[in-house]
Coordinates of C-alpha atoms in Angstrom, one line a residue:
X1 CA -2.0 -31.7 6.2
X2 CA 0.9 -29.9 4.5
X3 CA 0.7 -26.3 3.3
X4 CA 3.4 -24.6 1.3
X5 CA 3.3 -20.8 1.1
X6 CA 5.2 -18.9 -1.6
X7 CA 6.1 -15.5 -0.2
X8 CA 6.3 -14.7 3.5
X9 CA 5.9 -11.0 3.9
X10 CA 2.2 -9.9 4.7
X11 CA -0.4 -12.4 3.3
X12 CA 2.0 -15.3 3.5
X13 CA 3.0 -15.0 7.1
X14 CA -0.6 -14.1 8.1
X15 CA -1.8 -17.3 6.4
X16 CA 0.9 -19.5 7.9
X17 CA 0.2 -18.2 11.4
X18 CA -3.5 -18.7 11.1
X19 CA -3.1 -22.3 9.9
X20 CA -0.7 -23.1 12.8
X21 CA -3.1 -21.4 15.3
X22 CA -6.2 -23.4 14.0
X23 CA -4.3 -26.7 13.1
X24 CA -1.2 -26.9 15.3
X25 CA -0.3 -30.3 13.7
X26 CA -0.3 -29.0 10.2
X27 CA 3.1 -28.7 8.4
X28 CA 3.5 -25.3 7.2
X29 CA 6.5 -24.3 4.9
X30 CA 7.0 -20.7 3.9
X31 CA 9.4 -20.2 0.9
X32 CA 10.6 -16.6 0.9
X33 CA 12.9 -15.5 -2.0
X34 CA 14.5 -12.6 -0.2
X35 CA 16.6 -12.6 2.9
X36 CA 14.1 -10.7 5.0
X37 CA 11.1 -12.0 7.0
X38 CA 7.8 -10.1 7.1
X39 CA 8.3 -6.4 7.5
X40 CA 6.3 -3.1 7.5
X41 CA 7.0 -1.8 4.0
X42 CA 5.2 1.5 4.6
X43 CA 7.9 2.4 7.1
X44 CA 10.7 2.1 4.5
X45 CA 10.7 5.9 3.4
X46 CA 11.0 7.0 7.0
X47 CA 13.8 4.6 7.9
X48 CA 16.0 6.6 5.4
X49 CA 16.0 9.6 7.9
X50 CA 17.7 7.5 10.6
X51 CA 21.3 6.9 9.6
X52 CA 22.0 4.5 12.3
X53 CA 18.7 2.6 12.6
X54 CA 18.9 -0.7 10.8
X55 CA 16.2 -1.5 8.3
X56 CA 15.6 -4.7 10.3
X57 CA 13.8 -2.6 12.8
X58 CA 10.9 -2.9 10.4
X59 CA 10.5 -6.6 10.8
X60 CA 7.1 -7.5 12.1
X61 CA 8.2 -10.6 14.0
X62 CA 11.7 -12.0 14.5
X63 CA 12.6 -15.1 12.5
X64 CA 13.3 -17.2 15.6
X65 CA 9.8 -16.3 17.0
X66 CA 8.2 -17.4 13.7
X67 CA 10.1 -20.7 13.8
X68 CA 10.1 -21.5 17.4
X69 CA 6.9 -20.1 18.9
X70 CA 4.6 -20.3 15.8
X71 CA 6.0 -23.5 14.6
X72 CA 6.3 -22.3 11.0
X73 CA 9.1 -23.8 8.8
X74 CA 10.1 -20.4 7.4
X75 CA 12.9 -20.6 4.8
X76 CA 14.7 -17.5 3.5
X77 CA 16.4 -17.1 0.1
X78 CA 14.3 -19.9 -1.3
X79 CA 13.0 -19.1 -4.9
X80 CA 10.2 -21.2 -6.3
X81 CA 10.8 -21.7 -10.0
X82 CA 7.9 -23.8 -11.0
X83 CA 4.5 -24.8 -9.7
X84 CA 3.3 -28.3 -10.8
X85 CA -0.5 -27.9 -10.1
X86 CA -1.3 -31.5 -11.2
X87 CA 1.4 -33.1 -9.2
X88 CA 0.8 -30.7 -6.3
X89 CA 4.5 -29.8 -5.8
X90 CA 6.7 -26.9 -6.4
X91 CA 10.3 -26.7 -7.7
X92 CA 12.6 -24.6 -5.5
X93 CA 16.1 -23.1 -5.9
X94 CA 18.0 -22.6 -2.7
X95 CA 19.7 -19.2 -3.4
X96 CA 22.2 -19.8 -0.5
X97 CA 23.5 -23.1 -1.5
X98 CA 22.6 -23.5 -5.2
X99 CA 20.8 -26.8 -4.8
X100 CA 17.3 -27.4 -6.1
X101 CA 14.6 -29.5 -4.7
X102 CA 10.9 -30.3 -4.8
X103 CA 8.3 -29.6 -2.1
X104 CA 4.9 -31.3 -2.2
X105 CA 1.8 -29.8 -0.8
X106 CA -1.9 -30.4 0.0
X107 CA -2.6 -26.8 -0.2
X108 CA -0.6 -24.0 -1.7
X109 CA -0.8 -20.3 -1.0
X110 CA 0.5 -18.0 -3.6
X111 CA 1.4 -14.7 -1.9
X112 CA 4.3 -13.2 -3.9
X113 CA 3.3 -9.6 -3.7
X114 CA 4.0 -7.2 -6.4
X115 CA 7.1 -5.8 -8.1
X116 CA 8.2 -2.4 -9.1
X117 CA 7.6 -1.1 -12.6
X118 CA 11.2 -0.8 -14.0
X119 CA 12.3 1.8 -16.6
X120 CA 13.9 0.2 -19.6
X121 CA 15.3 3.4 -21.0
X122 CA 19.1 3.7 -21.4
X123 CA 21.0 4.3 -18.2
X124 CA 18.4 3.2 -15.8
X125 CA 20.4 0.1 -14.6
X126 CA 23.2 2.4 -13.1
X127 CA 24.1 2.0 -9.5
X128 CA 22.8 5.4 -8.6
X129 CA 19.3 4.5 -9.6
X130 CA 16.9 3.0 -7.0
X131 CA 13.6 1.3 -7.0
X132 CA 11.9 1.7 -3.7
X133 CA 10.0 -1.6 -3.2
X134 CA 11.8 -4.0 -0.9
X135 CA 13.9 -3.8 2.2
X136 CA 17.0 -4.5 0.0
X137 CA 16.0 -1.5 -2.0
X138 CA 16.0 0.5 1.2
X139 CA 19.4 -0.8 2.3
X140 CA 21.0 0.2 -1.0
X141 CA 19.4 3.6 -1.1
X142 CA 20.3 4.3 2.5
X143 CA 24.0 3.2 2.1
X144 CA 24.3 5.4 -1.0
X145 CA 22.5 8.4 0.6
X146 CA 24.9 8.5 3.5
X147 CA 28.2 7.3 1.9
X148 CA 28.0 10.0 -0.8
X149 CA 25.4 12.6 0.1
X150 CA 23.9 13.6 -3.2
X151 CA 23.6 17.3 -4.2
X152 CA 20.7 16.7 -6.5
X153 CA 18.0 13.9 -6.3
X154 CA 15.4 13.2 -9.0
X155 CA 12.2 11.3 -8.1
X156 CA 10.5 9.7 -10.9
X157 CA 6.7 9.2 -10.1
X158 CA 4.6 11.2 -7.7
X159 CA 2.6 8.6 -5.8
X160 CA 2.5 8.0 -2.1
X161 CA 6.1 6.5 -2.0
X162 CA 7.9 9.3 -3.7
X163 CA 6.0 12.0 -1.9
X164 CA 7.0 10.4 1.4
X165 CA 10.5 10.1 0.1
X166 CA 10.4 13.8 -0.9
X167 CA 9.3 14.6 2.7
X168 CA 12.3 12.7 4.1
X169 CA 14.9 14.1 1.8
X170 CA 13.8 17.7 2.3
X171 CA 14.1 17.2 6.1
X172 CA 17.7 15.8 5.3
X173 CA 18.4 19.3 3.8
X174 CA 18.2 18.0 0.2
X175 CA 16.0 19.5 -2.5
X176 CA 14.5 16.7 -4.5
X177 CA 12.9 17.3 -7.9
X178 CA 9.7 15.2 -8.8
X179 CA 8.8 14.4 -12.4
X180 CA 5.4 12.5 -13.1
X181 CA 4.2 11.0 -16.4
X182 CA 0.5 11.6 -15.7
X183 CA -1.0 15.1 -16.3
X184 CA -1.7 15.4 -12.5
X185 CA -0.4 13.9 -9.3
X186 CA -2.6 11.6 -7.2
X187 CA -5.2 11.0 -9.9
X188 CA -7.6 9.2 -7.5
X189 CA -7.8 12.3 -5.4
X190 CA -10.1 15.2 -6.2
X191 CA -8.6 18.6 -7.3
X192 CA -9.5 20.2 -3.9
X193 CA -7.0 17.9 -2.3
X194 CA -4.5 17.7 -5.0
X195 CA -4.0 21.5 -5.1
X196 CA -3.1 21.6 -1.5
X197 CA -0.5 18.9 -1.9
X198 CA 1.0 20.8 -4.8
X199 CA 1.0 24.0 -2.8
X200 CA 2.8 22.3 0.1
X201 CA 5.4 20.9 -2.3
X202 CA 6.1 24.4 -3.6
X203 CA 6.2 25.9 -0.1
X204 CA 8.8 23.3 0.8
X205 CA 11.0 24.2 -2.3
X206 CA 10.3 20.9 -4.1
X207 CA 10.1 21.3 -7.9
X208 CA 7.2 19.3 -9.4
X209 CA 6.7 18.6 -13.1
X210 CA 3.7 16.7 -14.5
X211 CA 3.1 15.3 -18.1
X212 CA 6.9 14.3 -18.3
X213 CA 8.2 11.5 -20.5
X214 CA 11.5 10.0 -19.6
X215 CA 13.9 9.5 -22.5
X216 CA 17.2 8.4 -21.2
X217 CA 19.8 8.7 -18.4
X218 CA 23.5 9.5 -19.3
X219 CA 25.6 9.8 -16.3
X220 CA 24.2 12.4 -14.1
X221 CA 22.0 13.8 -16.8
X222 CA 18.3 12.6 -17.1
X223 CA 16.8 13.6 -20.4
X224 CA 13.0 14.1 -20.4
X225 CA 10.3 15.7 -22.5
X226 CA 10.5 18.6 -19.9
X227 CA 14.2 19.1 -20.4
X228 CA 17.4 17.7 -18.8
X229 CA 17.6 17.2 -15.2
X230 CA 21.0 16.8 -13.3
X231 CA 20.8 14.0 -10.6
X232 CA 23.4 12.4 -8.4
X233 CA 20.7 9.9 -7.2
X234 CA 17.4 8.8 -8.9
X235 CA 14.6 7.1 -7.1
X236 CA 12.0 5.4 -9.3
X237 CA 8.5 4.8 -7.9
X238 CA 6.5 4.6 -11.0
X239 CA 3.9 2.1 -9.8
X240 CA 3.9 -1.7 -9.3
X241 CA 2.5 -4.8 -11.1
X242 CA 1.2 -8.0 -9.5
X243 CA 4.0 -10.6 -9.4
X244 CA 2.1 -13.3 -11.2
X245 CA 4.3 -14.9 -13.8
X246 CA 5.0 -18.1 -11.9
X247 CA 1.2 -18.6 -11.3
X248 CA 0.3 -17.8 -14.9
X249 CA 2.9 -20.3 -16.1
X250 CA 1.2 -23.1 -14.1
X251 CA -2.1 -22.4 -15.8
X252 CA -3.4 -19.9 -13.2
X253 CA -6.1 -17.5 -14.3
X254 CA -5.4 -13.8 -14.0
X255 CA -7.9 -11.1 -13.4
X256 CA -8.0 -7.3 -12.8
X257 CA -4.8 -5.5 -13.6
X258 CA -3.1 -8.9 -14.2
X259 CA -3.6 -9.9 -10.6
X260 CA -4.3 -13.5 -9.6
X261 CA -8.1 -14.1 -10.1
X262 CA -9.7 -15.2 -6.8
X263 CA -13.3 -15.9 -5.7
X264 CA -14.7 -14.5 -2.4
X265 CA -13.0 -17.4 -0.5
X266 CA -9.7 -16.5 -2.1
X267 CA -9.5 -19.7 -4.1
X268 CA -7.9 -19.7 -7.5
X269 CA -8.7 -21.8 -10.5
X270 CA -5.9 -24.3 -9.6
X271 CA -6.9 -27.1 -7.2
X272 CA -5.9 -26.5 -3.7
X273 CA -4.4 -23.1 -4.5
X274 CA -5.3 -19.9 -2.6
X275 CA -3.9 -16.4 -3.2
X276 CA -3.9 -13.1 -1.4
X277 CA -2.0 -9.9 -0.8
X278 CA -0.5 -7.6 -3.5
X279 CA -0.4 -10.2 -6.1
X280 CA -4.1 -11.0 -6.0
X281 CA -7.4 -9.2 -6.7
X282 CA -9.3 -7.4 -3.9
X283 CA -13.0 -7.4 -3.5
X284 CA -14.4 -3.9 -3.1
X285 CA -17.7 -3.9 -1.2
X286 CA -19.2 -0.8 -2.7
X287 CA -18.5 -2.1 -6.2
X288 CA -19.6 -5.6 -5.5
X289 CA -16.7 -7.0 -7.6
X290 CA -13.0 -7.5 -7.6
X291 CA -10.5 -4.6 -8.1
X292 CA -6.8 -4.1 -7.4
X293 CA -6.0 -2.0 -4.4
X294 CA -2.6 -3.3 -2.9
X295 CA -2.1 -2.3 0.7
X296 CA -0.8 -4.0 3.8
X297 CA -4.0 -4.2 5.8
X298 CA -5.9 -6.0 3.0
X299 CA -3.0 -8.4 2.6
X300 CA -2.9 -9.4 6.2
X301 CA -6.6 -9.8 6.3
X302 CA -6.7 -11.9 3.2
X303 CA -3.9 -14.1 4.6
X304 CA -5.9 -14.7 7.8
X305 CA -9.0 -15.7 5.7
X306 CA -6.9 -18.1 3.6
X307 CA -5.6 -19.7 6.7
X308 CA -9.1 -20.2 8.1
X309 CA -10.4 -21.6 4.9
X310 CA -7.6 -24.1 4.5
X311 CA -8.3 -25.4 8.0
X312 CA -12.1 -25.4 7.5
X313 CA -12.9 -26.5 4.1
X314 CA -16.6 -27.3 5.1
X315 CA -17.2 -23.8 6.7
X316 CA -15.2 -21.4 4.7
X317 CA -15.6 -17.6 5.3
X318 CA -15.7 -15.0 2.6
X319 CA -13.0 -12.3 2.4
X320 CA -15.2 -9.4 3.5
X321 CA -13.6 -6.9 1.2
X322 CA -12.1 -3.4 1.4
X323 CA -13.5 0.1 1.2
X324 CA -10.3 1.6 -0.4
X325 CA -9.1 3.4 2.7
X326 CA -5.6 4.8 2.6
X327 CA -3.5 7.5 4.3
X328 CA -0.1 9.1 3.8
X329 CA 1.9 11.8 5.4
X330 CA 3.3 14.8 3.4
X331 CA 5.3 17.1 5.7
X332 CA 2.7 18.6 8.2
X333 CA -0.3 17.3 6.1
X334 CA -2.0 14.0 6.4
X335 CA -3.7 13.0 3.1
X336 CA -6.5 10.4 3.4
X337 CA -9.2 8.7 1.3
X338 CA -12.0 6.1 1.8
X339 CA -14.7 4.7 -0.3
X340 CA -15.2 5.5 -4.0
X341 CA -13.2 8.3 -5.7
X342 CA -14.7 11.1 -7.7
X343 CA -13.2 9.6 -10.8
X344 CA -14.8 6.1 -10.1
X345 CA -18.1 7.7 -9.4
X346 CA -18.0 9.6 -12.7
X347 CA -17.3 6.3 -14.5
X348 CA -20.2 4.7 -12.8
X349 CA -22.5 7.5 -13.8
X350 CA -23.6 8.1 -10.2
X351 CA -25.6 11.3 -9.4
X352 CA -23.3 12.7 -6.7
X353 CA -23.4 15.6 -4.4
X354 CA -19.9 16.9 -3.5
X355 CA -19.3 18.9 -0.4
X356 CA -16.0 20.6 0.5
X357 CA -15.6 22.0 4.0
X358 CA -12.6 23.6 5.7
X359 CA -12.3 24.0 9.4
X360 CA -10.2 23.9 12.5
X361 CA -9.1 20.5 14.0
X362 CA -9.3 21.6 17.7
X363 CA -11.2 23.9 19.9
X364 CA -9.7 26.9 21.7
X365 CA -6.4 25.1 22.6
X366 CA -2.7 25.6 21.6
X367 CA -1.6 23.5 18.5
X368 CA -3.9 22.0 16.1
X369 CA -4.4 23.2 12.6
X370 CA -6.9 23.1 9.7
X371 CA -8.5 20.3 7.8
X372 CA -10.3 20.0 4.5
X373 CA -13.0 17.4 4.2
X374 CA -14.6 16.3 0.9
X375 CA -17.7 14.3 1.0
X376 CA -19.1 12.5 -2.0
X377 CA -22.7 11.3 -1.4
X378 CA -25.6 10.1 -3.5
X379 CA -28.2 12.7 -4.5
X380 CA -31.5 12.2 -2.8
X381 CA -30.7 9.4 -0.4
X382 CA -27.6 11.1 1.1
X383 CA -25.7 7.8 1.2
X384 CA -22.0 8.4 1.8
X385 CA -20.1 7.0 -1.2
X386 CA -16.6 8.4 -0.5
X387 CA -14.6 11.0 1.4
X388 CA -11.2 12.5 1.1
X389 CA -9.3 14.7 3.6
X390 CA -6.2 16.8 3.8
X391 CA -4.9 18.7 6.8
X392 CA -2.8 19.2 9.9
X393 CA -3.2 17.4 13.2
X394 CA -5.9 14.6 13.5
X395 CA -6.9 13.6 10.0
X396 CA -6.4 9.8 9.9
X397 CA -8.8 9.1 12.7
X398 CA -11.5 11.3 11.1
X399 CA -11.2 9.4 7.9
X400 CA -11.7 6.1 10.0
X401 CA -15.0 7.5 11.2
X402 CA -16.1 7.9 7.7
X403 CA -14.6 4.6 6.6
X404 CA -16.8 3.0 9.3
X405 CA -19.8 4.9 8.1
X406 CA -19.3 3.6 4.5
X407 CA -18.9 0.0 5.8
X408 CA -22.4 0.4 7.6
X409 CA -24.0 2.2 4.5
X410 CA -24.7 5.3 6.5
X411 CA -26.3 8.4 5.0
X412 CA -25.0 12.0 5.8
X413 CA -28.3 12.4 7.8
X414 CA -27.1 9.7 10.1
X415 CA -23.5 10.9 10.1
X416 CA -24.7 14.4 11.2
X417 CA -26.1 12.8 14.3
X418 CA -23.1 10.9 15.5
X419 CA -22.1 11.5 19.1
X420 CA -18.4 12.3 18.4
X421 CA -16.2 13.2 21.4
X422 CA -15.4 16.8 22.2
X423 CA -12.8 18.5 24.2
X424 CA -10.7 21.6 23.1
X425 CA -7.4 19.7 22.9
X426 CA -9.0 17.2 20.4
X427 CA -11.8 18.8 18.5
X428 CA -14.2 21.8 18.2
X429 CA -17.7 21.5 19.7
X430 CA -18.8 20.7 16.1
X431 CA -16.3 18.3 14.8
X432 CA -15.3 18.9 11.2
X433 CA -16.9 15.6 10.3
X434 CA -20.2 16.8 11.6
X435 CA -19.9 20.1 10.0
X436 CA -19.3 18.5 6.5
X437 CA -22.2 16.1 7.1
X438 CA -24.6 19.0 8.0
X439 CA -23.6 20.9 4.8
X440 CA -24.2 17.8 2.8
X441 CA -27.7 17.3 4.4
X442 CA -28.7 20.8 2.9
X443 CA -27.5 19.8 -0.5
X444 CA -28.6 16.2 -1.1

């Protein structure tokens, strides 16, 4: 059995490793267009802070380990230019030597990830404009940042990435300005969370403008509908799109958000072709259908399922899906979400009870902070549908408690009875999760 994998970052390497684990004799070829092996992309903004820390520190596994210990034929700087689905082969351009060649396969894994949405306005191909999507983007931005420290930095887009970049730049004693096209930042979060993020940005001296349309960049001037901004460095993080052109050109069917359409076994409409990661759809358990929610954990899990299904065609396993859990840092705040958002629930027409609770993260003990927990639950049954949190200290692990509760279809009545740990250094006697659940019990 020969498996060819297009893309070797998250889903691709996970699939390759699982195939070799279950079928050691299989031939597994990974074709990665970049010069980097699988890496932790979420660590890229924070690497900017450390001048002398190479971006290669973000590699998940060294190349020699992938090749020698895992037995994967992992090839860097190999660009697949065409998929011949009928002939079961791919055409490849070796970007190092310039030669081209064909690679046949029994199974193909399409794991090309996504690509940054680029601005096509005048001036946005200048060398002081950076798209923060790959390790190479990080190298370029970092080299520029420390070679010629910019006096003014403009961040276009106010999603997770640029909020994290703003945090890092502020700690580097820079004062970034953020402009966002949408009328609000973080539209998937409720207002009670957004308002605290905005307040924190203002507290840290970050100027934040929403509802802004970009017009052009001329030298250091970026002209927008909100006026002209001076910028020595521009970071664009205006979202990303699934990288699916190659798949579509081969007759592949696309689905939600232009991502590769997959079934529960992560098969595509092309014979012997699977897909996963940021280029593919993601099954959302609460919706009972596919959506698009590109994050590293789902990509790695999908890759593992693909590897298993390739090795076990007679006993495939379904990708069990996601519950839309995510978290990011913004200065001393942790911002987290799990389950369905308020906006999604409104679209679905659900009768929802919303509870907002503020409280301390610890008992009578030095340190700690405050946390705001938002619960979204079904009127009557009390079924937990979603939750969002923002606060200092321990937030991420509390959202994980509620992510688990959503996975197990728990109600707030059940959550209120959870036996959560208590000790003053870690939590109050009544953990904020329990307080929020008890408030919800009275309202549902």
